[in-house]
Coordinates of N, CA, C and O in Angstrom, one line a residue:
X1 N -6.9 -23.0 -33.5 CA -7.0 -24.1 -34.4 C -7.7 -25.3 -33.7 O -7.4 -25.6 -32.6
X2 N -8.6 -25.8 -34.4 CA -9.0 -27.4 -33.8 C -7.9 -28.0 -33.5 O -6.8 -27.5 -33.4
X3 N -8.3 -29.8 -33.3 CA -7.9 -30.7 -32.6 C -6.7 -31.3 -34.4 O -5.6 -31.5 -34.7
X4 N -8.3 -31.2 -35.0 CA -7.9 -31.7 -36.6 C -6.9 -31.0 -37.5 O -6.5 -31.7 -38.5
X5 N -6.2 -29.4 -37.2 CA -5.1 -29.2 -38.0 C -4.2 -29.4 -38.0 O -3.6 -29.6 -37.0
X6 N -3.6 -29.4 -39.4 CA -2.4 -29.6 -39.7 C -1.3 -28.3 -38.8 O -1.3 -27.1 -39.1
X7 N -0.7 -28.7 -38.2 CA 0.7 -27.5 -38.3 C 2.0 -27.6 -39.1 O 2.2 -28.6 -39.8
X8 N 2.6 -26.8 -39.2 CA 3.9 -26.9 -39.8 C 5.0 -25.8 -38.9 O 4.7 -24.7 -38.3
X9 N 6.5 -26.7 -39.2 CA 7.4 -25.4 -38.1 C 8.8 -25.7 -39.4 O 9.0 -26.6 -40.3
X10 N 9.5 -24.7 -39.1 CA 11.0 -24.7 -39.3 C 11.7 -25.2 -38.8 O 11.5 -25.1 -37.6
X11 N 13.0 -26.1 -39.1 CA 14.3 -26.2 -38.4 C 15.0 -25.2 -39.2 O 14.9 -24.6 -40.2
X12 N 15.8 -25.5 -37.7 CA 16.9 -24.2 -37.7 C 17.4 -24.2 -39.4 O 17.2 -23.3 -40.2
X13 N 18.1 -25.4 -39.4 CA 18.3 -25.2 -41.0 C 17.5 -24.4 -41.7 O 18.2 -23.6 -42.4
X14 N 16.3 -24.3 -41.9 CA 15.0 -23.9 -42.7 C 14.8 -22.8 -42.5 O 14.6 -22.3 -43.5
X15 N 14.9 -21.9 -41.4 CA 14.9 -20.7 -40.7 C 16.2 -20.0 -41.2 O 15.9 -18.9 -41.6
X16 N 17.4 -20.3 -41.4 CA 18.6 -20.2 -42.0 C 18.7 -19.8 -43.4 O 19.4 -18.9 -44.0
X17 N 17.7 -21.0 -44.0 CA 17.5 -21.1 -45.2 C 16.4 -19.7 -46.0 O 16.4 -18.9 -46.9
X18 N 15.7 -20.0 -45.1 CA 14.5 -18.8 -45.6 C 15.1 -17.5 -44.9 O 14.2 -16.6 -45.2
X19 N 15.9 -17.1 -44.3 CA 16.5 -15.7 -43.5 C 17.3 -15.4 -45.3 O 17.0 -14.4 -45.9
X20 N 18.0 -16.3 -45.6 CA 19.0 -15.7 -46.8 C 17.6 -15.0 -48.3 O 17.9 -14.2 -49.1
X21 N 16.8 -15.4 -48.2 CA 15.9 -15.2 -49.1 C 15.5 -13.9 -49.2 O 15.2 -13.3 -48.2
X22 N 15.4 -13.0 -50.6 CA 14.2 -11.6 -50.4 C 12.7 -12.2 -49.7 O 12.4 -13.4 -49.4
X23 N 12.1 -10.9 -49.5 CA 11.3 -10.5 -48.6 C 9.9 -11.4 -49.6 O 9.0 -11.9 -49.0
X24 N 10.0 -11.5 -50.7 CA 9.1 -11.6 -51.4 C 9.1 -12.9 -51.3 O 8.3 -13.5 -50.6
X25 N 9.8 -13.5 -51.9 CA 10.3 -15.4 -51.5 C 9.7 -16.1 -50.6 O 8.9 -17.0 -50.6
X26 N 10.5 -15.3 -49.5 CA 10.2 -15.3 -48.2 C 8.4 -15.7 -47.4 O 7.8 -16.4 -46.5
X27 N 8.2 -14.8 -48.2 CA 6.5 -14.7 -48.3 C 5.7 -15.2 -49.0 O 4.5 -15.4 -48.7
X28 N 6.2 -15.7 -50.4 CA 5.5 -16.6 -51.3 C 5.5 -18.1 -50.4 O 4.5 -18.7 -49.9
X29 N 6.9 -18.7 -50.3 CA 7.3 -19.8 -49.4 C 6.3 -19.8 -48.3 O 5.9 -21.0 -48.0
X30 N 5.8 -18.5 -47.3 CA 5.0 -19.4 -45.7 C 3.5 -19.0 -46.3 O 2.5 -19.3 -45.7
X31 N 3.5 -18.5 -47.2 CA 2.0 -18.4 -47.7 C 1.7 -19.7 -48.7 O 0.6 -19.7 -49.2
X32 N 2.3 -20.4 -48.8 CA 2.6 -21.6 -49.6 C 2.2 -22.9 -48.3 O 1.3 -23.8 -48.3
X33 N 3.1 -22.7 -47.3 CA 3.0 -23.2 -46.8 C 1.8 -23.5 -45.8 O 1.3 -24.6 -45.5
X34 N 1.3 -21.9 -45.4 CA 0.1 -22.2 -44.7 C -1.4 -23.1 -45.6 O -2.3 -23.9 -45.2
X35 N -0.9 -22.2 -47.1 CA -1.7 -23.1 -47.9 C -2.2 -24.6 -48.0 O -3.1 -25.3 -48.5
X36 N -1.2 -24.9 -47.5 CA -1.1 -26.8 -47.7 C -1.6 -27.4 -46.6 O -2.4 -28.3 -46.7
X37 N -1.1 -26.8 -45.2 CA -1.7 -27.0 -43.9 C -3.4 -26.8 -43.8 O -4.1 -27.6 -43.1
X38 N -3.9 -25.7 -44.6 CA -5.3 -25.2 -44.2 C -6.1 -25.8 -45.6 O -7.2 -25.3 -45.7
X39 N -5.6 -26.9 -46.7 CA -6.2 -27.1 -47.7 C -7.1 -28.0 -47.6 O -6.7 -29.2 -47.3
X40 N -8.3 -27.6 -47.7 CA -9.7 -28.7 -47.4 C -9.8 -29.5 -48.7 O -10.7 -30.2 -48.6
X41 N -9.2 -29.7 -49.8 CA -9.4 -30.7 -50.9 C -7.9 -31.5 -50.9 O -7.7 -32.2 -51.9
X42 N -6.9 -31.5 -50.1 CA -5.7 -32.4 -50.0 C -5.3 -32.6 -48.6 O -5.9 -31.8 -47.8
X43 N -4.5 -33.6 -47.9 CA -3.7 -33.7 -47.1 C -2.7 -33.5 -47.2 O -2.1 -34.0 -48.2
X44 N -2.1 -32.7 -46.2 CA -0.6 -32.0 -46.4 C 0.1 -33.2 -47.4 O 0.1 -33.1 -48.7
X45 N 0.6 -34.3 -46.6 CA 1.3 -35.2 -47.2 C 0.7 -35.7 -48.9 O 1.1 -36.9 -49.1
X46 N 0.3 -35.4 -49.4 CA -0.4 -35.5 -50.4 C 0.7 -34.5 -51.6 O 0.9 -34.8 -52.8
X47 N 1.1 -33.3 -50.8 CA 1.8 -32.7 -51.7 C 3.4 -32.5 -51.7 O 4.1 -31.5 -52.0
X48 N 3.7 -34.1 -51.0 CA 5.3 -34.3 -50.8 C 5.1 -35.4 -51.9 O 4.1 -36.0 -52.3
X49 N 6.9 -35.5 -52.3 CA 7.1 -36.5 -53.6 C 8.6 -36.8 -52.8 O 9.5 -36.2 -52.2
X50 N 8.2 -38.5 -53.1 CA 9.8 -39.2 -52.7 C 11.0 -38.1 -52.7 O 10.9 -37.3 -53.6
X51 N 12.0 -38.0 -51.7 CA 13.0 -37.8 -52.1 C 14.0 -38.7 -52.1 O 14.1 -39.4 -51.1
X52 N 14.8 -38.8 -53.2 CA 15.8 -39.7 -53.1 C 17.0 -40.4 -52.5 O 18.1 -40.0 -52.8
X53 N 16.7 -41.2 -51.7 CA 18.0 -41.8 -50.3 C 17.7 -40.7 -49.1 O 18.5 -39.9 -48.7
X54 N 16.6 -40.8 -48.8 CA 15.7 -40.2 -47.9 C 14.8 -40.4 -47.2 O 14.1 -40.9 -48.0
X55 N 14.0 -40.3 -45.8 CA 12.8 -40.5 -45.7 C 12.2 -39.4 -45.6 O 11.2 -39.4 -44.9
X56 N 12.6 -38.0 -46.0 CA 11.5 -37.1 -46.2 C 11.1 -37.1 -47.6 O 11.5 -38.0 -48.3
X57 N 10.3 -36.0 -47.9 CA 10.2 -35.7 -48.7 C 10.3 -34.4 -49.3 O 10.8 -33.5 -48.7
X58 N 9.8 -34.1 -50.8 CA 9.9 -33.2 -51.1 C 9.1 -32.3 -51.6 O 8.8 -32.6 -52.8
X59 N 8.4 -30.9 -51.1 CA 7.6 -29.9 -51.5 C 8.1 -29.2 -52.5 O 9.3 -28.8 -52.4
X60 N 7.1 -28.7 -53.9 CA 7.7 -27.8 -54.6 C 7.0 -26.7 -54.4 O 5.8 -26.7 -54.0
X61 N 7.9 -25.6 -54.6 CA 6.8 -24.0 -54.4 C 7.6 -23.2 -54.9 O 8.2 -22.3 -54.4
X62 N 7.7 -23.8 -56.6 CA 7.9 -22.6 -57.6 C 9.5 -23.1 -58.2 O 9.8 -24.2 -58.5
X63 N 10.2 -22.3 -58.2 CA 11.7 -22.7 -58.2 C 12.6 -23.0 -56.8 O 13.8 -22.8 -56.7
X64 N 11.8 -23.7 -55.6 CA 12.3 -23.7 -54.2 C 11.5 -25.2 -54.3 O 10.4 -25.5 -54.8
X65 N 12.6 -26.1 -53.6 CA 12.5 -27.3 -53.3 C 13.0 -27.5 -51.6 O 14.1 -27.4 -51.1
X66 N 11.5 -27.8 -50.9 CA 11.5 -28.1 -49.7 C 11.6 -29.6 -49.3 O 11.0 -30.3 -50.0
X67 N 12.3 -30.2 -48.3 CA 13.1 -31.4 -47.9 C 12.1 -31.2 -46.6 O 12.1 -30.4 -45.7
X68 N 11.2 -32.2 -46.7 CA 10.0 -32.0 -45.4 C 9.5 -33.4 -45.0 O 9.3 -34.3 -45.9
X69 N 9.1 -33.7 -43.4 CA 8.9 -34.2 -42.6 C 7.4 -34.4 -42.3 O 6.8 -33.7 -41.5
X70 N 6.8 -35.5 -43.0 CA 5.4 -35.6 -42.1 C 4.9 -36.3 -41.2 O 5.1 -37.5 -41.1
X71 N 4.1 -35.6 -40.2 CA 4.2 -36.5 -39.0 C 2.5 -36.7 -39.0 O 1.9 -36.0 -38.1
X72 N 1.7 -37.6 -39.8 CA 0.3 -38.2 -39.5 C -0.6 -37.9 -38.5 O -1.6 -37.3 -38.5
X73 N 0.2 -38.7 -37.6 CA -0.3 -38.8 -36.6 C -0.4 -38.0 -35.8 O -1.3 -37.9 -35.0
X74 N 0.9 -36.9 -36.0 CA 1.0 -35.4 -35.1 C 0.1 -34.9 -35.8 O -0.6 -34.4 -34.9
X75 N -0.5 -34.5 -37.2 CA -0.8 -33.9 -38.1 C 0.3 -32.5 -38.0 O 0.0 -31.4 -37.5
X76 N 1.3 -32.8 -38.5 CA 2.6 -32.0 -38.4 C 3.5 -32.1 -39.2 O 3.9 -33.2 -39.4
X77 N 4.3 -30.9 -40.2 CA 4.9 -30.7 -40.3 C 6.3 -29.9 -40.8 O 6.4 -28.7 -41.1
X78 N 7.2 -30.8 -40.7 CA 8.5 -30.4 -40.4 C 9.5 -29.9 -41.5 O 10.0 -30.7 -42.3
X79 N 9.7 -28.8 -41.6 CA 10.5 -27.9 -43.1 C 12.1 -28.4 -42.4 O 12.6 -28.1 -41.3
X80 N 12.6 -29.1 -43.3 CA 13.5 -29.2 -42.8 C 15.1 -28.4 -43.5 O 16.2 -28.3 -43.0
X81 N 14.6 -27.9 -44.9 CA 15.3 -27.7 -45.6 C 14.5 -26.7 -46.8 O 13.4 -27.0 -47.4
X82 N 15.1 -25.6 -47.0 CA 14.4 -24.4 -47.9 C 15.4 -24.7 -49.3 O 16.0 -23.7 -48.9
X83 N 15.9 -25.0 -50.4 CA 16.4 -24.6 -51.6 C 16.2 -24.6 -53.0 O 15.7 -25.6 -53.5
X84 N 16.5 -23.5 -53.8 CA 16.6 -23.1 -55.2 C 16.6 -24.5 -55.5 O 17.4 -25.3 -55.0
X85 N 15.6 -24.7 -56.3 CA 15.7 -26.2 -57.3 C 16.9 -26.9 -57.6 O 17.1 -28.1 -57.3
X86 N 18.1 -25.7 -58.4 CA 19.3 -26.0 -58.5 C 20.3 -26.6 -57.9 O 21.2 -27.3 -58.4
X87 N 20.0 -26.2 -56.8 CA 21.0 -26.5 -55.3 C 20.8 -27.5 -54.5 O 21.6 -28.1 -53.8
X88 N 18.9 -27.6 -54.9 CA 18.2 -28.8 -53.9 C 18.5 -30.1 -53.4 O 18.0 -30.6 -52.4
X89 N 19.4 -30.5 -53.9 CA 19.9 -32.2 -54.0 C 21.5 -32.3 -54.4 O 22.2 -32.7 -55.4
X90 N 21.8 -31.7 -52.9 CA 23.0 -31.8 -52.3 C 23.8 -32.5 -51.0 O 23.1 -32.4 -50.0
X91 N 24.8 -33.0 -50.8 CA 25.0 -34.1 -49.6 C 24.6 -32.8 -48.5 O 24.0 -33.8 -48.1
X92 N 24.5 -31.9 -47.9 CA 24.5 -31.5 -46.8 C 22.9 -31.2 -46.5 O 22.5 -30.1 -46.2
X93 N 22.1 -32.2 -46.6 CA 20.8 -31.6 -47.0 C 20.3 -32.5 -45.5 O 19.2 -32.2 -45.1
X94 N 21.0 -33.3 -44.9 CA 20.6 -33.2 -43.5 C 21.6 -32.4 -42.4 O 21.3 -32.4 -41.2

């Protein structure tokens, strides 16, 4: 990768989160993900939305709501949390 890409990593939580997932999930979610990192018409952060009583934000990718970390200046970022829409916006979400 250049100087200019975006990365993105897992916390443990996130790793946790995506381990309980089918195989297919699993792979829609980092193929999602690398999408956003490698997309020449957006900046990652471009496709986070407030989350509420939070400073991250939040990614959607389908029925899975990601709780994520952007770091600009790193051009980096941070999954901090994988969940079912349903479940998404729960107290244990740090």
């Amino acid at each position: 990768m250049s100087d200019g890409d975006w990365t993105w990593e897992l916390a443990s939580k996130a790793q946790d989160d995506l381990a309980a997932l089918d195989s297919h999930e699993q792979n829609r979610i980092l193929d999602k993900l690398d999408e956003i990192v490698d997309s020449p018409w957006r900046d990652p952060p471009e496709y986070g939305e407030p989350l509420q009583n939070s400073s991250r934000k939040k990614v959607r990718i389908g029925e899975f709501r990601l709780a994520v970390t952007f770091r600009r200046d790193e051009r980096y970022m941070m999954i901090a949390r994988i969940k079912r829409r349903d479940g998404a916006y729960t107290a244990d979400d740090d």
